[in-house]
Tab-separated table of C-alpha atoms in Angstrom:
chain	number	residue	atom	x	y	z
A	1010	UNK	CA	76.097	-158.280	-66.911
A	1011	UNK	CA	77.276	-154.721	-66.243
A	1012	UNK	CA	76.257	-152.745	-63.125
A	1013	UNK	CA	73.496	-150.805	-65.002
A	1014	UNK	CA	71.978	-153.824	-66.440
A	1015	UNK	CA	71.979	-155.686	-63.071
A	1016	UNK	CA	70.535	-152.717	-61.201
A	1017	UNK	CA	67.779	-152.099	-63.791
A	1018	UNK	CA	66.832	-155.918	-64.049
A	1019	UNK	CA	66.587	-156.054	-60.268
A	1020	UNK	CA	63.901	-153.336	-60.463
A	1021	UNK	CA	61.467	-155.571	-62.171
A	1022	UNK	CA	59.262	-157.685	-59.912
A	1023	UNK	CA	56.356	-158.425	-62.089
A	1024	UNK	CA	55.761	-157.895	-65.816
A	1025	UNK	CA	52.210	-159.187	-66.635
A	1026	UNK	CA	48.769	-158.378	-65.511
A	1027	UNK	CA	48.085	-162.273	-65.646
A	1028	UNK	CA	50.779	-162.910	-62.976
A	1029	UNK	CA	48.024	-162.974	-60.272
A	1030	UNK	CA	49.490	-160.505	-58.090
A	1031	UNK	CA	47.443	-159.924	-55.016
A	1032	UNK	CA	49.471	-157.191	-53.303
A	1033	UNK	CA	47.080	-154.478	-52.114
A	1034	UNK	CA	44.685	-155.515	-54.731
A	1035	UNK	CA	47.441	-155.239	-57.282
A	1036	UNK	CA	48.670	-152.051	-55.845
A	1037	UNK	CA	45.423	-150.302	-55.696
A	1038	UNK	CA	43.897	-151.971	-58.969
A	1039	UNK	CA	45.540	-151.965	-62.338
A	1040	UNK	CA	46.695	-148.805	-63.707
A	1041	UNK	CA	45.022	-147.298	-66.739
A	1042	UNK	CA	41.475	-148.282	-65.873
A	1043	UNK	CA	38.592	-145.998	-65.437
A	1044	UNK	CA	38.846	-142.443	-64.733
A	1045	UNK	CA	39.763	-140.290	-61.599
A	1046	UNK	CA	36.839	-139.671	-59.134
A	1047	UNK	CA	37.759	-135.892	-59.060
A	1048	UNK	CA	37.071	-135.560	-62.850
A	1049	UNK	CA	33.598	-137.222	-62.871
A	1050	UNK	CA	31.433	-136.782	-64.937
A	1051	UNK	CA	33.436	-137.997	-67.940
A	1052	UNK	CA	32.600	-136.413	-71.250
A	1053	UNK	CA	32.117	-139.711	-72.967
A	1054	UNK	CA	31.305	-138.266	-76.462
A	1055	UNK	CA	34.898	-136.934	-76.632
A	1056	UNK	CA	36.976	-139.830	-75.272
A	1057	UNK	CA	39.467	-141.227	-77.542
A	1058	UNK	CA	39.832	-145.086	-77.215
A	1059	UNK	CA	43.169	-146.430	-78.558
A	1060	UNK	CA	42.988	-150.311	-78.888
A	1061	UNK	CA	45.842	-152.774	-78.100
A	1062	UNK	CA	46.041	-154.385	-81.572
A	1063	UNK	CA	49.624	-155.020	-82.311
A	1064	UNK	CA	50.831	-153.761	-78.864
A	1065	UNK	CA	52.058	-155.165	-75.647
A	1066	UNK	CA	50.169	-153.167	-73.088
A	1067	UNK	CA	49.461	-153.409	-69.258
A	1068	UNK	CA	51.085	-152.772	-65.944
A	1069	UNK	CA	54.646	-153.779	-64.865
A	1070	UNK	CA	55.928	-153.181	-61.265
A	1071	UNK	CA	59.363	-151.766	-60.510
A	1072	UNK	CA	60.832	-152.211	-57.089
A	1073	UNK	CA	62.480	-148.659	-56.518
A	1074	UNK	CA	64.215	-148.308	-53.079
A	1075	UNK	CA	62.052	-151.114	-51.594
A	1076	UNK	CA	58.762	-149.537	-52.898
A	1077	UNK	CA	56.759	-151.276	-55.474
A	1078	UNK	CA	55.943	-148.851	-58.263
A	1079	UNK	CA	53.388	-149.614	-60.867
A	1080	UNK	CA	54.139	-148.307	-64.373
A	1081	UNK	CA	51.590	-148.606	-67.338
A	1082	UNK	CA	53.698	-149.776	-70.170
A	1083	UNK	CA	52.645	-149.757	-73.979
A	1084	UNK	CA	54.849	-150.797	-76.937
A	1085	UNK	CA	54.868	-152.368	-80.352
A	1086	UNK	CA	54.611	-156.140	-79.858
A	1087	UNK	CA	57.766	-158.012	-80.251
A	1088	UNK	CA	59.918	-154.969	-81.095
A	1089	UNK	CA	63.177	-153.793	-79.537
A	1090	UNK	CA	65.449	-150.892	-79.642
A	1091	UNK	CA	62.513	-148.619	-79.596
A	1092	UNK	CA	62.402	-144.832	-78.820
A	1093	UNK	CA	61.206	-144.260	-75.232
A	1094	UNK	CA	58.694	-141.753	-74.006
A	1095	UNK	CA	57.917	-141.071	-70.438
A	1096	UNK	CA	54.256	-140.061	-70.087
A	1097	UNK	CA	53.707	-138.056	-66.796
A	1098	UNK	CA	50.076	-137.765	-65.410
A	1099	UNK	CA	48.095	-134.968	-64.289
A	1100	UNK	CA	47.438	-134.793	-60.482
A	1101	UNK	CA	44.741	-137.366	-61.117
A	1102	UNK	CA	47.260	-140.211	-61.565
A	1103	UNK	CA	47.603	-142.855	-64.133
A	1104	UNK	CA	43.893	-143.449	-65.095
A	1105	UNK	CA	42.281	-144.462	-68.433
A	1106	UNK	CA	43.312	-141.246	-70.199
A	1107	UNK	CA	47.007	-141.410	-69.409
A	1108	UNK	CA	47.148	-144.995	-70.471
A	1109	UNK	CA	45.298	-144.261	-73.764
A	1110	UNK	CA	47.940	-141.537	-74.417
A	1111	UNK	CA	50.615	-144.125	-73.837
A	1112	UNK	CA	48.880	-146.505	-76.193
A	1113	UNK	CA	48.797	-143.659	-78.682
A	1114	UNK	CA	52.582	-143.284	-78.581
A	1115	UNK	CA	53.020	-147.017	-78.983
A	1116	UNK	CA	51.130	-146.899	-82.099
A	1117	UNK	CA	53.643	-144.542	-83.328
A	1118	UNK	CA	56.543	-146.949	-82.506
A	1119	UNK	CA	57.505	-145.764	-78.836
A	1120	UNK	CA	58.046	-147.676	-75.704
A	1121	UNK	CA	55.729	-145.611	-73.686
A	1122	UNK	CA	55.882	-145.698	-69.830
A	1123	UNK	CA	53.491	-143.907	-67.520
A	1124	UNK	CA	54.571	-144.554	-63.771
A	1125	UNK	CA	52.478	-144.032	-60.840
A	1126	UNK	CA	54.620	-141.347	-59.073
A	1127	UNK	CA	52.021	-140.992	-56.301
A	1128	UNK	CA	52.127	-144.576	-54.996
A	1129	UNK	CA	53.804	-143.665	-51.727
A	1130	UNK	CA	51.407	-140.944	-50.827
A	1131	UNK	CA	48.036	-142.487	-51.904
A	1132	UNK	CA	45.698	-143.195	-54.710
A	1133	UNK	CA	44.665	-139.842	-56.549
A	1134	UNK	CA	42.104	-141.754	-58.717
A	1135	UNK	CA	40.008	-142.404	-55.661
A	1136	UNK	CA	39.938	-138.822	-54.142
A	1137	UNK	CA	36.719	-137.127	-55.123
A	1138	UNK	CA	37.755	-133.497	-54.068
A	1139	UNK	CA	40.418	-131.745	-55.956
A	1140	UNK	CA	41.174	-129.719	-52.701
A	1141	UNK	CA	41.770	-133.009	-50.720
A	1142	UNK	CA	43.878	-134.335	-53.594
A	1143	UNK	CA	46.155	-131.406	-53.552
A	1144	UNK	CA	46.321	-131.410	-49.797
A	1145	UNK	CA	46.680	-134.978	-48.931
A	1146	UNK	CA	48.723	-136.366	-51.842
A	1147	UNK	CA	50.212	-133.805	-54.323
A	1148	UNK	CA	51.559	-131.495	-51.516
A	1149	UNK	CA	53.126	-134.513	-49.928
A	1150	UNK	CA	54.916	-135.880	-53.095
A	1151	UNK	CA	58.513	-134.540	-53.059
A	1152	UNK	CA	60.183	-133.424	-56.346
A	1153	UNK	CA	63.231	-135.359	-55.338
A	1154	UNK	CA	61.178	-138.674	-54.911
A	1155	UNK	CA	59.593	-138.072	-58.368
A	1156	UNK	CA	62.897	-137.514	-60.115
A	1157	UNK	CA	64.486	-140.528	-58.504
A	1158	UNK	CA	61.522	-142.631	-59.575
A	1159	UNK	CA	61.992	-141.519	-63.126
A	1160	UNK	CA	65.717	-142.336	-63.184
A	1161	UNK	CA	64.728	-145.938	-62.224
A	1162	UNK	CA	62.127	-146.068	-65.129
A	1163	UNK	CA	64.769	-144.838	-67.418
A	1164	UNK	CA	67.175	-147.389	-66.353
A	1165	UNK	CA	64.645	-150.131	-66.613
A	1166	UNK	CA	63.798	-148.846	-70.312
A	1167	UNK	CA	67.364	-149.016	-71.460
A	1168	UNK	CA	67.543	-152.794	-70.686
A	1169	UNK	CA	63.988	-153.790	-71.657
A	1170	UNK	CA	63.742	-152.909	-75.258
A	1171	UNK	CA	64.282	-149.173	-75.174
A	1172	UNK	CA	66.982	-147.256	-77.064
A	1173	UNK	CA	69.067	-145.519	-74.360
A	1174	UNK	CA	69.989	-142.694	-76.880
A	1175	UNK	CA	66.333	-141.962	-77.716
A	1176	UNK	CA	64.469	-141.023	-74.707
A	1177	UNK	CA	61.766	-138.290	-74.481
A	1178	UNK	CA	59.417	-137.012	-71.781
A	1179	UNK	CA	55.929	-135.401	-72.049
A	1180	UNK	CA	53.447	-134.430	-69.236
A	1181	UNK	CA	50.146	-132.829	-68.627
A	1182	UNK	CA	49.555	-130.154	-65.989
A	1183	UNK	CA	51.341	-131.580	-62.853
A	1184	UNK	CA	53.246	-133.573	-65.235
A	1185	UNK	CA	53.991	-130.662	-67.452
A	1186	UNK	CA	55.799	-129.068	-64.572
A	1187	UNK	CA	57.706	-132.300	-63.817
A	1188	UNK	CA	58.612	-132.468	-67.693
A	1189	UNK	CA	60.465	-129.267	-67.461
A	1190	UNK	CA	62.315	-130.375	-64.068
A	1191	UNK	CA	63.196	-133.746	-65.239
A	1192	UNK	CA	64.512	-132.421	-68.490
A	1193	UNK	CA	66.890	-130.280	-66.237
A	1194	UNK	CA	67.675	-133.228	-63.959
A	1195	UNK	CA	68.668	-135.711	-66.801
A	1196	UNK	CA	70.401	-134.027	-69.631
A	1197	UNK	CA	70.484	-137.247	-71.597
A	1198	UNK	CA	66.916	-136.822	-72.417
A	1199	UNK	CA	66.490	-136.066	-76.089
A	1200	UNK	CA	63.414	-133.693	-75.938
A	1201	UNK	CA	60.364	-132.865	-73.771
A	1202	UNK	CA	56.880	-131.582	-74.383
A	1203	UNK	CA	55.291	-129.885	-71.474
A	1204	UNK	CA	51.449	-129.413	-71.685
A	1205	UNK	CA	50.115	-126.581	-69.547
A	1206	UNK	CA	52.617	-127.193	-66.659
A	1207	UNK	CA	53.077	-124.618	-63.887
A	1208	UNK	CA	56.254	-122.599	-64.404
A	1209	UNK	CA	56.545	-120.682	-61.116
A	1210	UNK	CA	55.466	-120.949	-57.501
A	1211	UNK	CA	56.440	-120.834	-53.818
A	1212	UNK	CA	59.399	-123.085	-52.772
A	1213	UNK	CA	59.586	-125.345	-49.830
A	1214	UNK	CA	61.271	-128.662	-48.937
A	1215	UNK	CA	59.242	-130.746	-51.394
A	1216	UNK	CA	59.321	-128.365	-54.010
A	1217	UNK	CA	62.563	-126.407	-53.709
A	1218	UNK	CA	62.799	-125.290	-57.435
A	1219	UNK	CA	60.284	-124.530	-60.351
A	1220	UNK	CA	60.888	-124.606	-63.995
A	1221	UNK	CA	61.731	-121.070	-64.061
A	1222	UNK	CA	64.493	-121.676	-61.633
A	1223	UNK	CA	66.077	-124.266	-63.901
A	1224	UNK	CA	65.550	-122.549	-67.335
A	1225	UNK	CA	68.881	-120.752	-67.485
A	1226	UNK	CA	70.792	-124.163	-67.357
A	1227	UNK	CA	68.521	-126.215	-69.398
A	1228	UNK	CA	70.107	-128.024	-72.371
A	1229	UNK	CA	67.230	-130.418	-73.349
A	1230	UNK	CA	64.784	-128.707	-75.867
A	1231	UNK	CA	61.329	-128.487	-74.287
A	1232	UNK	CA	58.174	-127.472	-76.312
A	1233	UNK	CA	55.640	-125.722	-74.116
A	1234	UNK	CA	51.953	-126.162	-75.028
A	1235	UNK	CA	49.802	-123.671	-73.199
A	1236	UNK	CA	46.384	-122.081	-73.355
A	1237	UNK	CA	46.068	-118.238	-73.582
A	1238	UNK	CA	42.753	-118.655	-71.395
A	1239	UNK	CA	44.381	-120.712	-68.720
A	1240	UNK	CA	43.401	-118.974	-65.336
A	1241	UNK	CA	45.939	-120.868	-63.424
A	1242	UNK	CA	48.928	-120.193	-65.482
A	1243	UNK	CA	49.390	-116.595	-66.367
A	1244	UNK	CA	50.664	-115.094	-69.603
A	1245	UNK	CA	53.152	-113.135	-67.437
A	1246	UNK	CA	54.596	-116.397	-66.069
A	1247	UNK	CA	55.217	-117.644	-69.604
A	1248	UNK	CA	57.042	-114.269	-70.388
A	1249	UNK	CA	59.145	-114.708	-67.399
A	1250	UNK	CA	59.963	-118.163	-68.272
A	1251	UNK	CA	60.819	-117.204	-71.923
A	1252	UNK	CA	63.241	-114.716	-70.597
A	1253	UNK	CA	64.907	-117.117	-68.257
A	1254	UNK	CA	65.245	-119.771	-71.124
A	1255	UNK	CA	66.714	-116.979	-73.220
A	1256	UNK	CA	69.718	-116.799	-70.989
A	1257	UNK	CA	70.645	-120.443	-71.519
A	1258	UNK	CA	71.855	-122.623	-74.296
A	1259	UNK	CA	68.706	-124.637	-75.164
A	1260	UNK	CA	66.148	-124.364	-77.934
A	1261	UNK	CA	63.018	-124.595	-75.875
A	1262	UNK	CA	59.961	-122.627	-77.158
A	1263	UNK	CA	56.167	-122.234	-76.534
A	1264	UNK	CA	52.988	-122.507	-78.534
A	1265	UNK	CA	50.109	-120.552	-77.099
A	1266	UNK	CA	46.649	-121.550	-78.226
A	1267	UNK	CA	44.478	-118.588	-78.065
A	1268	UNK	CA	41.240	-120.379	-77.847
A	1269	UNK	CA	42.228	-122.794	-75.005
A	1270	UNK	CA	42.388	-122.805	-71.289
A	1271	UNK	CA	43.755	-125.400	-69.086
A	1272	UNK	CA	43.716	-129.162	-69.774
A	1273	UNK	CA	42.676	-128.655	-73.385
A	1274	UNK	CA	44.167	-132.042	-74.110
A	1275	UNK	CA	41.938	-133.929	-71.652
A	1276	UNK	CA	39.474	-135.413	-73.980
A	1277	UNK	CA	37.437	-136.776	-70.966
A	1278	UNK	CA	36.883	-133.312	-69.471
A	1279	UNK	CA	34.708	-130.249	-70.470
A	1280	UNK	CA	38.110	-128.379	-70.917
A	1281	UNK	CA	38.965	-130.401	-73.947
A	1282	UNK	CA	39.470	-128.296	-77.286
A	1283	UNK	CA	39.722	-130.922	-80.015
A	1284	UNK	CA	41.553	-128.627	-82.519
A	1285	UNK	CA	44.072	-127.452	-80.356
A	1286	UNK	CA	44.580	-131.082	-78.748
A	1287	UNK	CA	45.133	-132.573	-82.256
A	1288	UNK	CA	47.532	-129.736	-83.184
A	1289	UNK	CA	49.466	-130.116	-80.064
A	1290	UNK	CA	49.639	-134.015	-80.589
A	1291	UNK	CA	51.070	-133.313	-84.155
A	1292	UNK	CA	53.510	-130.783	-82.790
A	1293	UNK	CA	54.472	-133.331	-80.053
A	1294	UNK	CA	55.507	-135.963	-82.573
A	1295	UNK	CA	57.154	-133.537	-84.866
A	1296	UNK	CA	59.222	-132.052	-81.979
A	1297	UNK	CA	60.491	-135.472	-80.923
A	1298	UNK	CA	61.362	-136.241	-84.569
A	1299	UNK	CA	63.103	-132.918	-85.009
A	1300	UNK	CA	65.222	-133.492	-81.870
A	1301	UNK	CA	66.287	-137.019	-82.681
A	1302	UNK	CA	63.949	-139.105	-80.511
A	1303	UNK	CA	62.832	-141.087	-83.680
């Protein structure tokens, strides 16, 4: 057994929801259940529900640097050598919508992994106020911690049925920003898709760099899916990002949806735009295929 295999296998502490884990109520309750309190009420008429028929789906727990990190995992049942996709949540954590997105990828043949990247700072699904969530959890979650956790998830995937040469990443809002950053951090990633992730911002100890700061050296192709009506991400910032990308060797590009604002993929929220969400999903699958993930 080589060092990578040994290290990755040592990350895994539990692999089945039926293992009877009673650690902090299974680390804050199982991932992928219910919706985040700050997003209520849910637009139930729009919610997409993807079943688990033909899938292995549920929460695994990786021990990363002494911290148990839950990861929602979905994959075709009994399959190996699968393309891998990291699914990075919004600020609201890994709730039912993110788990459903993972199952959608699994139905397409992927090993989909959605890690709880806020586990050390708190449970965002239980915080009712977005302002409190931003202050008490998001602002205290360092980029360096997130990137290290994702490295560990990738290492586990490589020895747990995933194809080490076919790894992608996608994320929404907060996770869209992380998608850009992780693509720069790990050049072995084949491709990324960033859904309305912030591109610029103030720098501090927890957030030393932003996507615009890494664009010039980015080699992983990233597809940015953004809304023209997004009041939090200006078209000017996208223009600046495009100019920064043009200075480097990558093939990243943007699709701007004129009728959408922020979170247009979030089918459980009033911001959902069905036509653009479906188009973005199709483009995501095509982008991954085009860049050798499948």
